[in-house]
Short mmCIF file of C-alpha atoms and ligand atoms in Angstrom, two decimals:
data_model
loop_
_atom_site.label_atom_id
_atom_site.label_comp_id
_atom_site.label_asym_id
_atom_site.label_seq_id
_atom_site.Cartn_x
_atom_site.Cartn_y
_atom_site.Cartn_z
CA UNK L 244 -1.91 -6.85 2.91
CA UNK L 245 -0.98 -3.70 1.03
CA UNK L 246 -0.08 -3.90 -2.67
CA UNK L 247 1.45 -0.77 -4.20
CA UNK L 248 1.60 -1.21 -7.97
CA UNK L 249 0.76 1.26 -10.74
CA UNK L 250 0.31 -1.28 -13.53
CA UNK L 251 -3.37 -2.28 -13.26
CA UNK L 252 -2.93 -5.77 -14.75
CA UNK L 253 -0.11 -6.60 -12.32
CA UNK L 254 -1.96 -5.10 -9.38
CA UNK L 255 -4.98 -7.24 -10.22
CA UNK L 256 -2.86 -10.36 -10.66
CA UNK L 257 -1.20 -9.81 -7.27
CA UNK L 258 -4.45 -9.00 -5.51
CA UNK L 259 -6.24 -12.05 -6.99
CA UNK L 260 -3.31 -14.30 -6.13
CA UNK L 261 -3.13 -13.35 -2.48
CA UNK L 262 -6.91 -13.12 -2.09
CA UNK L 263 -7.19 -16.73 -3.33
CA UNK L 264 -4.93 -17.66 -0.42
CA UNK L 265 -7.17 -15.93 2.08
CA UNK L 266 -5.32 -12.63 2.44
CA UNK L 267 -7.23 -9.38 2.30
CA UNK L 268 -5.42 -7.13 -0.20
CA UNK L 269 -5.70 -3.36 -0.56
CA UNK L 270 -4.22 -1.81 -3.70
CA UNK L 271 -2.70 1.64 -4.10
CA UNK L 272 -1.60 2.73 -7.59
CA UNK L 273 0.70 5.58 -6.64
CA UNK L 274 3.30 6.38 -4.02
CA UNK L 275 1.53 9.36 -2.54
CA UNK L 276 -0.37 8.37 0.56
CA UNK L 277 1.32 4.98 0.99
CA UNK L 278 3.23 5.92 4.13
CA UNK L 279 0.11 7.37 5.78
CA UNK L 280 -1.91 4.33 4.75
CA UNK L 281 0.59 2.02 6.41
CA UNK L 282 0.58 4.17 9.53
CA UNK L 283 -3.22 4.08 9.77
CA UNK L 284 -3.87 0.48 8.77
CA UNK L 285 -0.80 -1.45 9.97
CA UNK L 286 -0.89 -4.12 7.25
CA UNK L 287 0.60 -7.55 7.85
CA UNK L 288 2.71 -7.35 4.68
CA UNK L 289 3.56 -4.67 2.09
CA UNK L 290 4.31 -5.48 -1.55
CA UNK L 291 5.91 -2.34 -2.97
CA UNK L 292 6.69 -1.64 -6.61
CA UNK L 293 10.00 0.19 -6.92
CA UNK L 294 9.02 2.17 -10.03
CA UNK L 295 5.97 4.26 -9.31
CA UNK L 296 4.87 7.25 -11.41
CA UNK L 297 5.15 9.84 -8.65
CA UNK L 298 7.66 8.59 -6.06
CA UNK L 299 10.30 5.95 -5.95
CA UNK L 300 9.95 2.88 -3.80
CA UNK L 301 13.26 3.40 -2.01
CA UNK L 302 12.08 6.61 -0.38
CA UNK L 303 8.73 5.09 0.54
CA UNK L 304 10.44 2.06 2.06
CA UNK L 305 12.76 4.25 4.09
CA UNK L 306 9.87 6.39 5.32
CA UNK L 307 7.95 3.28 6.39
CA UNK L 308 11.01 1.91 8.16
CA UNK L 309 11.23 5.11 10.19
CA UNK L 310 8.25 3.93 12.23
CA UNK L 311 7.40 0.36 11.25
CA UNK L 312 9.00 -3.04 10.83
CA UNK L 313 6.16 -4.41 8.72
CA UNK L 314 7.41 -7.22 6.46
CA UNK L 315 8.08 -5.53 3.12
CA UNK L 316 8.77 -7.06 -0.29
CA UNK L 317 10.09 -4.82 -3.04
CA UNK L 318 9.02 -5.55 -6.60
CA UNK L 319 11.41 -4.44 -9.29
CA UNK L 320 11.55 -4.69 -13.06
CA UNK L 321 15.26 -4.21 -13.51
CA UNK L 322 18.02 -6.52 -12.45
CA UNK L 323 20.48 -3.72 -11.75
CA UNK L 324 18.02 -2.27 -9.28
CA UNK L 325 17.83 -5.61 -7.57
CA UNK L 326 21.57 -5.39 -6.95
CA UNK L 327 21.22 -1.87 -5.68
CA UNK L 328 18.46 -3.02 -3.39
CA UNK L 329 20.87 -5.33 -1.68
CA UNK L 330 23.61 -2.74 -1.52
CA UNK L 331 21.51 0.10 -0.27
CA UNK L 332 20.08 -1.91 2.58
CA UNK L 333 17.08 0.30 2.74
CA UNK L 334 15.14 -2.07 4.89
CA UNK L 335 13.21 -4.22 2.44
CA UNK L 336 12.96 -7.79 3.69
CA UNK L 337 12.90 -9.39 0.28
CA UNK L 338 12.53 -8.55 -3.38
CA UNK L 339 10.87 -10.06 -6.42
CA UNK L 340 11.86 -9.40 -10.01
CA UNK L 341 9.36 -8.85 -12.77
CA UNK L 342 8.22 -10.90 -14.50
CA UNK L 343 7.28 -13.12 -11.57
CA UNK L 344 5.08 -16.14 -11.12
CA UNK L 345 2.21 -15.70 -8.66
CA UNK L 346 3.34 -18.84 -6.89
CA UNK L 347 6.73 -17.24 -6.23
CA UNK L 348 5.07 -14.21 -4.67
CA UNK L 349 3.02 -16.40 -2.38
CA UNK L 350 6.07 -18.38 -1.32
CA UNK L 351 7.92 -15.18 -0.40
CA UNK L 352 4.95 -13.79 1.49
CA UNK L 353 4.49 -16.99 3.45
CA UNK L 354 8.18 -17.16 4.31
CA UNK L 355 8.18 -13.56 5.51
CA UNK L 356 5.08 -14.02 7.63
CA UNK L 357 6.57 -17.12 9.18
CA UNK L 358 9.65 -15.14 10.15
CA UNK L 359 7.49 -12.33 11.49
CA UNK L 360 5.59 -14.75 13.69
CA UNK L 361 8.86 -16.33 14.80
CA UNK L 362 10.31 -13.13 16.10
CA UNK L 363 7.14 -12.25 17.92
CA UNK L 364 7.01 -15.61 19.61
CA UNK L 365 10.70 -15.66 20.34
CA UNK L 366 10.47 -12.52 22.36
CA UNK L 367 10.41 -13.43 26.03
CA UNK L 368 7.58 -11.53 27.62
CA UNK L 369 8.50 -8.85 30.04
CA UNK L 370 12.17 -8.31 29.19
CA UNK L 371 11.75 -5.49 26.73
CA UNK L 372 8.57 -3.54 26.23
CA UNK L 373 8.21 -0.65 23.84
CA UNK L 374 5.33 1.80 23.84
CA UNK L 375 5.65 3.16 20.35
CA UNK L 376 3.04 5.85 20.70
CA UNK L 377 4.60 7.31 23.84
CA UNK L 378 8.23 6.61 22.96
CA UNK L 379 8.63 4.77 26.25
CA UNK L 380 10.80 1.72 26.77
CA UNK L 381 10.99 -0.59 29.77
CA UNK L 382 13.72 -3.12 30.45
CA UNK L 383 12.56 -5.82 32.88
CA UNK L 384 9.91 -3.42 34.06
CA UNK L 385 12.26 -0.50 34.67
CA UNK L 386 11.72 2.61 32.56
CA UNK L 387 14.66 3.59 30.38
CA UNK L 388 15.32 7.28 30.01
CA UNK L 389 16.07 7.35 26.28
CA UNK L 390 16.53 10.06 23.70
CA UNK L 391 14.26 9.73 20.65
CA UNK L 392 17.21 8.43 18.63
CA UNK L 393 18.04 5.81 21.26
CA UNK L 394 14.39 4.78 21.38
CA UNK L 395 14.26 4.27 17.62
CA UNK L 396 17.51 2.33 17.75
CA UNK L 397 16.14 0.01 20.43
CA UNK L 398 12.86 -0.24 18.52
CA UNK L 399 14.61 -1.29 15.30
CA UNK L 400 16.70 -3.93 17.07
CA UNK L 401 13.96 -5.00 19.47
CA UNK L 402 11.42 -5.73 16.77
CA UNK L 403 13.61 -8.51 15.50
CA UNK L 404 15.68 -9.96 18.28
CA UNK L 405 18.53 -12.06 17.03
CA UNK L 406 18.56 -10.53 13.59
CA UNK L 407 21.65 -8.52 12.67
CA UNK L 408 21.04 -5.02 11.35
CA UNK L 409 23.79 -3.15 9.53
CA UNK L 410 24.84 0.33 10.57
CA UNK L 411 23.21 1.64 7.38
CA UNK L 412 19.91 0.00 8.30
CA UNK L 413 20.12 1.40 11.81
CA UNK L 414 20.87 4.87 10.49
CA UNK L 415 17.79 4.62 8.29
CA UNK L 416 15.75 3.61 11.30
CA UNK L 417 16.92 6.42 13.54
CA UNK L 418 16.96 9.35 11.13
CA UNK L 419 14.00 9.97 8.85
CA UNK L 420 15.85 12.53 6.72
CA UNK L 421 18.83 12.08 4.44
CA UNK L 422 21.37 13.73 6.69
CA UNK L 423 24.93 12.64 6.15
CA UNK L 424 26.30 11.10 9.30
CA UNK L 425 29.14 8.73 9.94
CA UNK L 426 28.54 5.06 10.65
CA UNK L 427 30.30 5.77 13.92
CA UNK L 428 27.23 7.73 14.97
CA UNK L 429 25.46 4.40 15.40
CA UNK L 430 28.32 3.07 17.52
CA UNK L 431 28.13 5.97 19.91
CA UNK L 432 24.35 5.69 20.27
CA UNK L 433 24.72 1.95 20.89
CA UNK L 434 27.30 2.68 23.56
CA UNK L 435 24.92 5.07 25.34
CA UNK L 436 22.00 2.67 25.02
CA UNK L 437 24.10 -0.17 26.38
CA UNK L 438 25.07 1.91 29.41
CA UNK L 439 21.46 2.90 30.13
CA UNK L 440 20.26 -0.72 29.98
CA UNK L 441 23.16 -1.91 32.12
CA UNK L 442 22.62 0.85 34.67
CA UNK L 443 18.93 0.05 35.15
CA UNK L 444 19.38 -3.72 35.32
CA UNK L 445 22.57 -4.33 37.22
CA UNK L 446 24.62 -5.06 34.13
CA UNK L 447 22.44 -6.68 31.47
CA UNK L 448 23.90 -6.34 28.01
CA UNK L 449 21.55 -7.55 25.27
CA UNK L 450 23.33 -5.63 22.48
CA UNK L 451 25.76 -7.67 20.45
CA UNK L 452 28.23 -6.25 18.02
CA UNK L 453 28.69 -8.47 14.97
CA UNK L 454 32.09 -7.78 13.53
CA UNK L 455 32.01 -6.23 10.07
CA UNK L 456 28.22 -6.31 9.88
CA UNK L 457 26.40 -4.39 12.58
CA UNK L 458 24.41 -5.08 15.70
CA UNK L 459 21.76 -7.38 17.03
CA UNK L 460 19.71 -7.58 20.17
CA UNK L 461 19.36 -10.87 22.03
CA UNK L 462 16.60 -11.25 24.58
CA UNK L 463 17.10 -14.95 25.27
CA UNK L 464 20.50 -15.31 26.86
CA UNK L 465 21.00 -11.78 28.13
CA UNK L 466 24.59 -11.40 29.18
CA UNK L 467 25.07 -10.10 32.67
CA UNK L 468 28.10 -8.42 34.13
CA1 LIG I 60 5.62 0.37 -11.83
#
């Protein structure tokens, strides 16, 4: 587990709390290096303080989400930021407000890990496979010829089948920079992705549009044409 927290007393409290539960915490006290650390060490969970001396947690979270769906809990001191967290949909899975009780942190971590295990187990083997180092995707064993953006889109949705992601979350997943693009960009990439999956499978359509919210990918009951 990675804990990113610049206040030493809080960092120690968090580390001691999760270590007592059998987790193996690593602590970083600044934002610099966090993204690389996550890339190298693939932690099971990230606890990320929003207010760090050198970088803000939003940017770090977004950068992590560009390549990873690691369960991530944002820790924030200010209530108004908590509201923004929800609104910005930057990809945090949960948030905790300071001051917090260690027991609350543990409960959130356990709940997140349970969900993470659920989506791994729910994924029927062999329907969708993603090789994230080679940017290769296979649908029922057939290679999909995807653009990098389509791959990242499928990756974001495929990591959590059944979970709805908003267009904003999908945009964050497919573009690492802050370019200004319309939400409709996501719709057109989804349309292309849908066609490629259908073409290679004789009409499978695992991509569901959820009105007013976004998209989800269902691997269980794949609709067929
Ligand atoms: Ca802080």
